[in-house]
Amino acid sequence: MIEVGNIVTLENQQEYLLLETLEKNGKKYIYAVRVLEDETPTDEFLIFESIRSNEDDYMKVVSDKALYDELIEDFKDIVADKVVDGILDDDDEEEAA
């Protein structure tokens, strides 16, 4: 299932942790980081478009550079808003306890 926090395996066997989603122009996009077998995040990030077909969800890499650049700014805004609202800070404090 395509849900934030899940790890999905692509056809090339690479695994991605889904970090954030957003909807834009009627389409759903997912920001993800590639993870190693032990679930350690790498420095490789991708944005996927979520596609629903026959009750199944699929992910397609956003390859259009202009769209990718626009979406990355939107994702930055989402994360910045969460930091300002304290949503991300609460998780950090719980991990430190």
PDB file of C-alpha atoms in Angstrom:
ATOM      1  CA  MET A   1       0.000   0.000   0.000  1.00  0.00           C
ATOM      2  CA  ILE A   2       1.228   3.490  -0.810  1.00  0.00           C
ATOM      3  CA  GLU A   3       1.275   5.157   2.607  1.00  0.00           C
ATOM      4  CA  VAL A   4       3.789   7.422   4.349  1.00  0.00           C
ATOM      5  CA  GLY A   5       6.094   5.367   6.554  1.00  0.00           C
ATOM      6  CA  ASN A   6       5.880   2.229   4.414  1.00  0.00           C
ATOM      7  CA  ILE A   7       8.826   0.785   2.519  1.00  0.00           C
ATOM      8  CA  VAL A   8       8.081  -0.264  -1.051  1.00  0.00           C
ATOM      9  CA  THR A   9      10.180  -2.418  -3.347  1.00  0.00           C
ATOM     10  CA  LEU A  10      10.441  -1.323  -6.964  1.00  0.00           C
ATOM     11  CA  GLU A  11      10.722  -3.674  -9.933  1.00  0.00           C
ATOM     12  CA  ASN A  12      14.514  -3.145  -9.900  1.00  0.00           C
ATOM     13  CA  GLN A  13      14.498  -4.499  -6.293  1.00  0.00           C
ATOM     14  CA  GLN A  14      15.490  -1.140  -4.775  1.00  0.00           C
ATOM     15  CA  GLU A  15      13.556  -0.229  -1.654  1.00  0.00           C
ATOM     16  CA  TYR A  16      12.195   3.233  -0.856  1.00  0.00           C
ATOM     17  CA  LEU A  17      10.834   4.646   2.383  1.00  0.00           C
ATOM     18  CA  LEU A  18       7.826   6.852   1.652  1.00  0.00           C
ATOM     19  CA  LEU A  19       8.351  10.166   3.457  1.00  0.00           C
ATOM     20  CA  GLU A  20       5.578  12.525   2.390  1.00  0.00           C
ATOM     21  CA  THR A  21       2.673  12.864  -0.027  1.00  0.00           C
ATOM     22  CA  LEU A  22       0.918  15.753  -1.698  1.00  0.00           C
ATOM     23  CA  GLU A  23      -1.804  16.301  -4.254  1.00  0.00           C
ATOM     24  CA  LYS A  24      -1.332  18.735  -7.104  1.00  0.00           C
ATOM     25  CA  ASN A  25      -3.496  19.233 -10.187  1.00  0.00           C
ATOM     26  CA  GLY A  26      -5.544  16.151  -9.312  1.00  0.00           C
ATOM     27  CA  LYS A  27      -2.532  13.856  -9.033  1.00  0.00           C
ATOM     28  CA  LYS A  28      -0.889  12.332  -5.959  1.00  0.00           C
ATOM     29  CA  TYR A  29       2.887  12.553  -5.531  1.00  0.00           C
ATOM     30  CA  ILE A  30       5.165  10.779  -3.073  1.00  0.00           C
ATOM     31  CA  TYR A  31       8.581  11.920  -1.823  1.00  0.00           C
ATOM     32  CA  ALA A  32      10.788   8.955  -0.938  1.00  0.00           C
ATOM     33  CA  VAL A  33      14.315   8.010   0.071  1.00  0.00           C
ATOM     34  CA  ARG A  34      16.094   4.832  -1.011  1.00  0.00           C
ATOM     35  CA  VAL A  35      16.961   2.543   1.880  1.00  0.00           C
ATOM     36  CA  LEU A  36      19.461  -0.271   2.213  1.00  0.00           C
ATOM     37  CA  GLU A  37      18.512  -3.840   3.154  1.00  0.00           C
ATOM     38  CA  ASP A  38      18.807  -2.940   6.852  1.00  0.00           C
ATOM     39  CA  GLU A  39      16.454   0.027   6.248  1.00  0.00           C
ATOM     40  CA  THR A  40      19.276   2.590   6.568  1.00  0.00           C
ATOM     41  CA  PRO A  41      18.378   5.674   4.500  1.00  0.00           C
ATOM     42  CA  THR A  42      20.720   6.677   1.682  1.00  0.00           C
ATOM     43  CA  ASP A  43      21.197  10.105   0.124  1.00  0.00           C
ATOM     44  CA  GLU A  44      19.096   9.121  -2.915  1.00  0.00           C
ATOM     45  CA  PHE A  45      15.683  10.790  -3.033  1.00  0.00           C
ATOM     46  CA  LEU A  46      12.972  10.465  -5.679  1.00  0.00           C
ATOM     47  CA  ILE A  47       9.508  11.813  -6.309  1.00  0.00           C
ATOM     48  CA  PHE A  48       6.925   9.382  -7.621  1.00  0.00           C
ATOM     49  CA  GLU A  49       3.500   9.897  -9.116  1.00  0.00           C
ATOM     50  CA  SER A  50       0.933   7.542  -7.627  1.00  0.00           C
ATOM     51  CA  ILE A  51      -1.195   5.857 -10.276  1.00  0.00           C
ATOM     52  CA  ARG A  52      -4.319   3.863  -9.457  1.00  0.00           C
ATOM     53  CA  SER A  53      -5.346   1.203 -11.968  1.00  0.00           C
ATOM     54  CA  ASN A  54      -7.808  -1.658 -11.507  1.00  0.00           C
ATOM     55  CA  GLU A  55      -7.884  -1.170  -7.721  1.00  0.00           C
ATOM     56  CA  ASP A  56      -4.063  -1.387  -7.550  1.00  0.00           C
ATOM     57  CA  ASP A  57      -1.622   1.418  -6.785  1.00  0.00           C
ATOM     58  CA  TYR A  58       1.539   1.929  -8.820  1.00  0.00           C
ATOM     59  CA  MET A  59       4.377   4.415  -8.568  1.00  0.00           C
ATOM     60  CA  LYS A  60       6.013   6.114 -11.534  1.00  0.00           C
ATOM     61  CA  VAL A  61       9.174   8.211 -11.154  1.00  0.00           C
ATOM     62  CA  VAL A  62       8.636  11.880 -11.999  1.00  0.00           C
ATOM     63  CA  SER A  63      11.102  12.423 -14.845  1.00  0.00           C
ATOM     64  CA  ASP A  64       9.983  15.865 -16.027  1.00  0.00           C
ATOM     65  CA  LYS A  65      12.639  18.198 -14.541  1.00  0.00           C
ATOM     66  CA  ALA A  66      10.390  21.276 -14.397  1.00  0.00           C
ATOM     67  CA  LEU A  67       7.662  19.321 -12.603  1.00  0.00           C
ATOM     68  CA  TYR A  68      10.210  17.671 -10.290  1.00  0.00           C
ATOM     69  CA  ASP A  69      11.679  21.075  -9.341  1.00  0.00           C
ATOM     70  CA  GLU A  70       8.206  22.452  -8.664  1.00  0.00           C
ATOM     71  CA  LEU A  71       7.248  19.436  -6.542  1.00  0.00           C
ATOM     72  CA  ILE A  72      10.480  19.486  -4.519  1.00  0.00           C
ATOM     73  CA  GLU A  73       9.696  23.065  -3.489  1.00  0.00           C
ATOM     74  CA  ASP A  74       6.188  21.996  -2.467  1.00  0.00           C
ATOM     75  CA  PHE A  75       7.594  19.134  -0.391  1.00  0.00           C
ATOM     76  CA  LYS A  76      10.070  21.520   1.284  1.00  0.00           C
ATOM     77  CA  ASP A  77       7.147  23.764   2.236  1.00  0.00           C
ATOM     78  CA  ILE A  78       5.250  20.818   3.749  1.00  0.00           C
ATOM     79  CA  VAL A  79       8.236  19.792   5.857  1.00  0.00           C
ATOM     80  CA  ALA A  80       8.919  23.403   6.917  1.00  0.00           C
ATOM     81  CA  ASP A  81       5.285  23.772   8.007  1.00  0.00           C
ATOM     82  CA  LYS A  82       5.545  20.585  10.086  1.00  0.00           C
ATOM     83  CA  VAL A  83       8.693  21.860  11.775  1.00  0.00           C
ATOM     84  CA  VAL A  84       7.016  25.198  12.570  1.00  0.00           C
ATOM     85  CA  ASP A  85       3.934  23.374  13.902  1.00  0.00           C
ATOM     86  CA  GLY A  86       6.188  21.162  16.051  1.00  0.00           C
ATOM     87  CA  ILE A  87       5.055  17.936  14.430  1.00  0.00           C
ATOM     88  CA  LEU A  88       8.566  16.749  13.566  1.00  0.00           C
ATOM     89  CA  ASP A  89      10.060  17.993  16.844  1.00  0.00           C
ATOM     90  CA  ASP A  90       7.704  15.774  18.877  1.00  0.00           C
ATOM     91  CA  ASP A  91       9.030  12.670  17.121  1.00  0.00           C
ATOM     92  CA  ASP A  92      12.627  13.707  17.792  1.00  0.00           C
ATOM     93  CA  GLU A  93      11.926  14.233  21.495  1.00  0.00           C
ATOM     94  CA  GLU A  94      10.283  10.810  21.822  1.00  0.00           C
ATOM     95  CA  GLU A  95      13.290   9.120  20.199  1.00  0.00           C
ATOM     96  CA  ALA A  96      15.680  10.918  22.546  1.00  0.00           C
ATOM     97  CA  ALA A  97      13.756   9.788  25.661  1.00  0.00           C
TER      98      ALA A  97
END
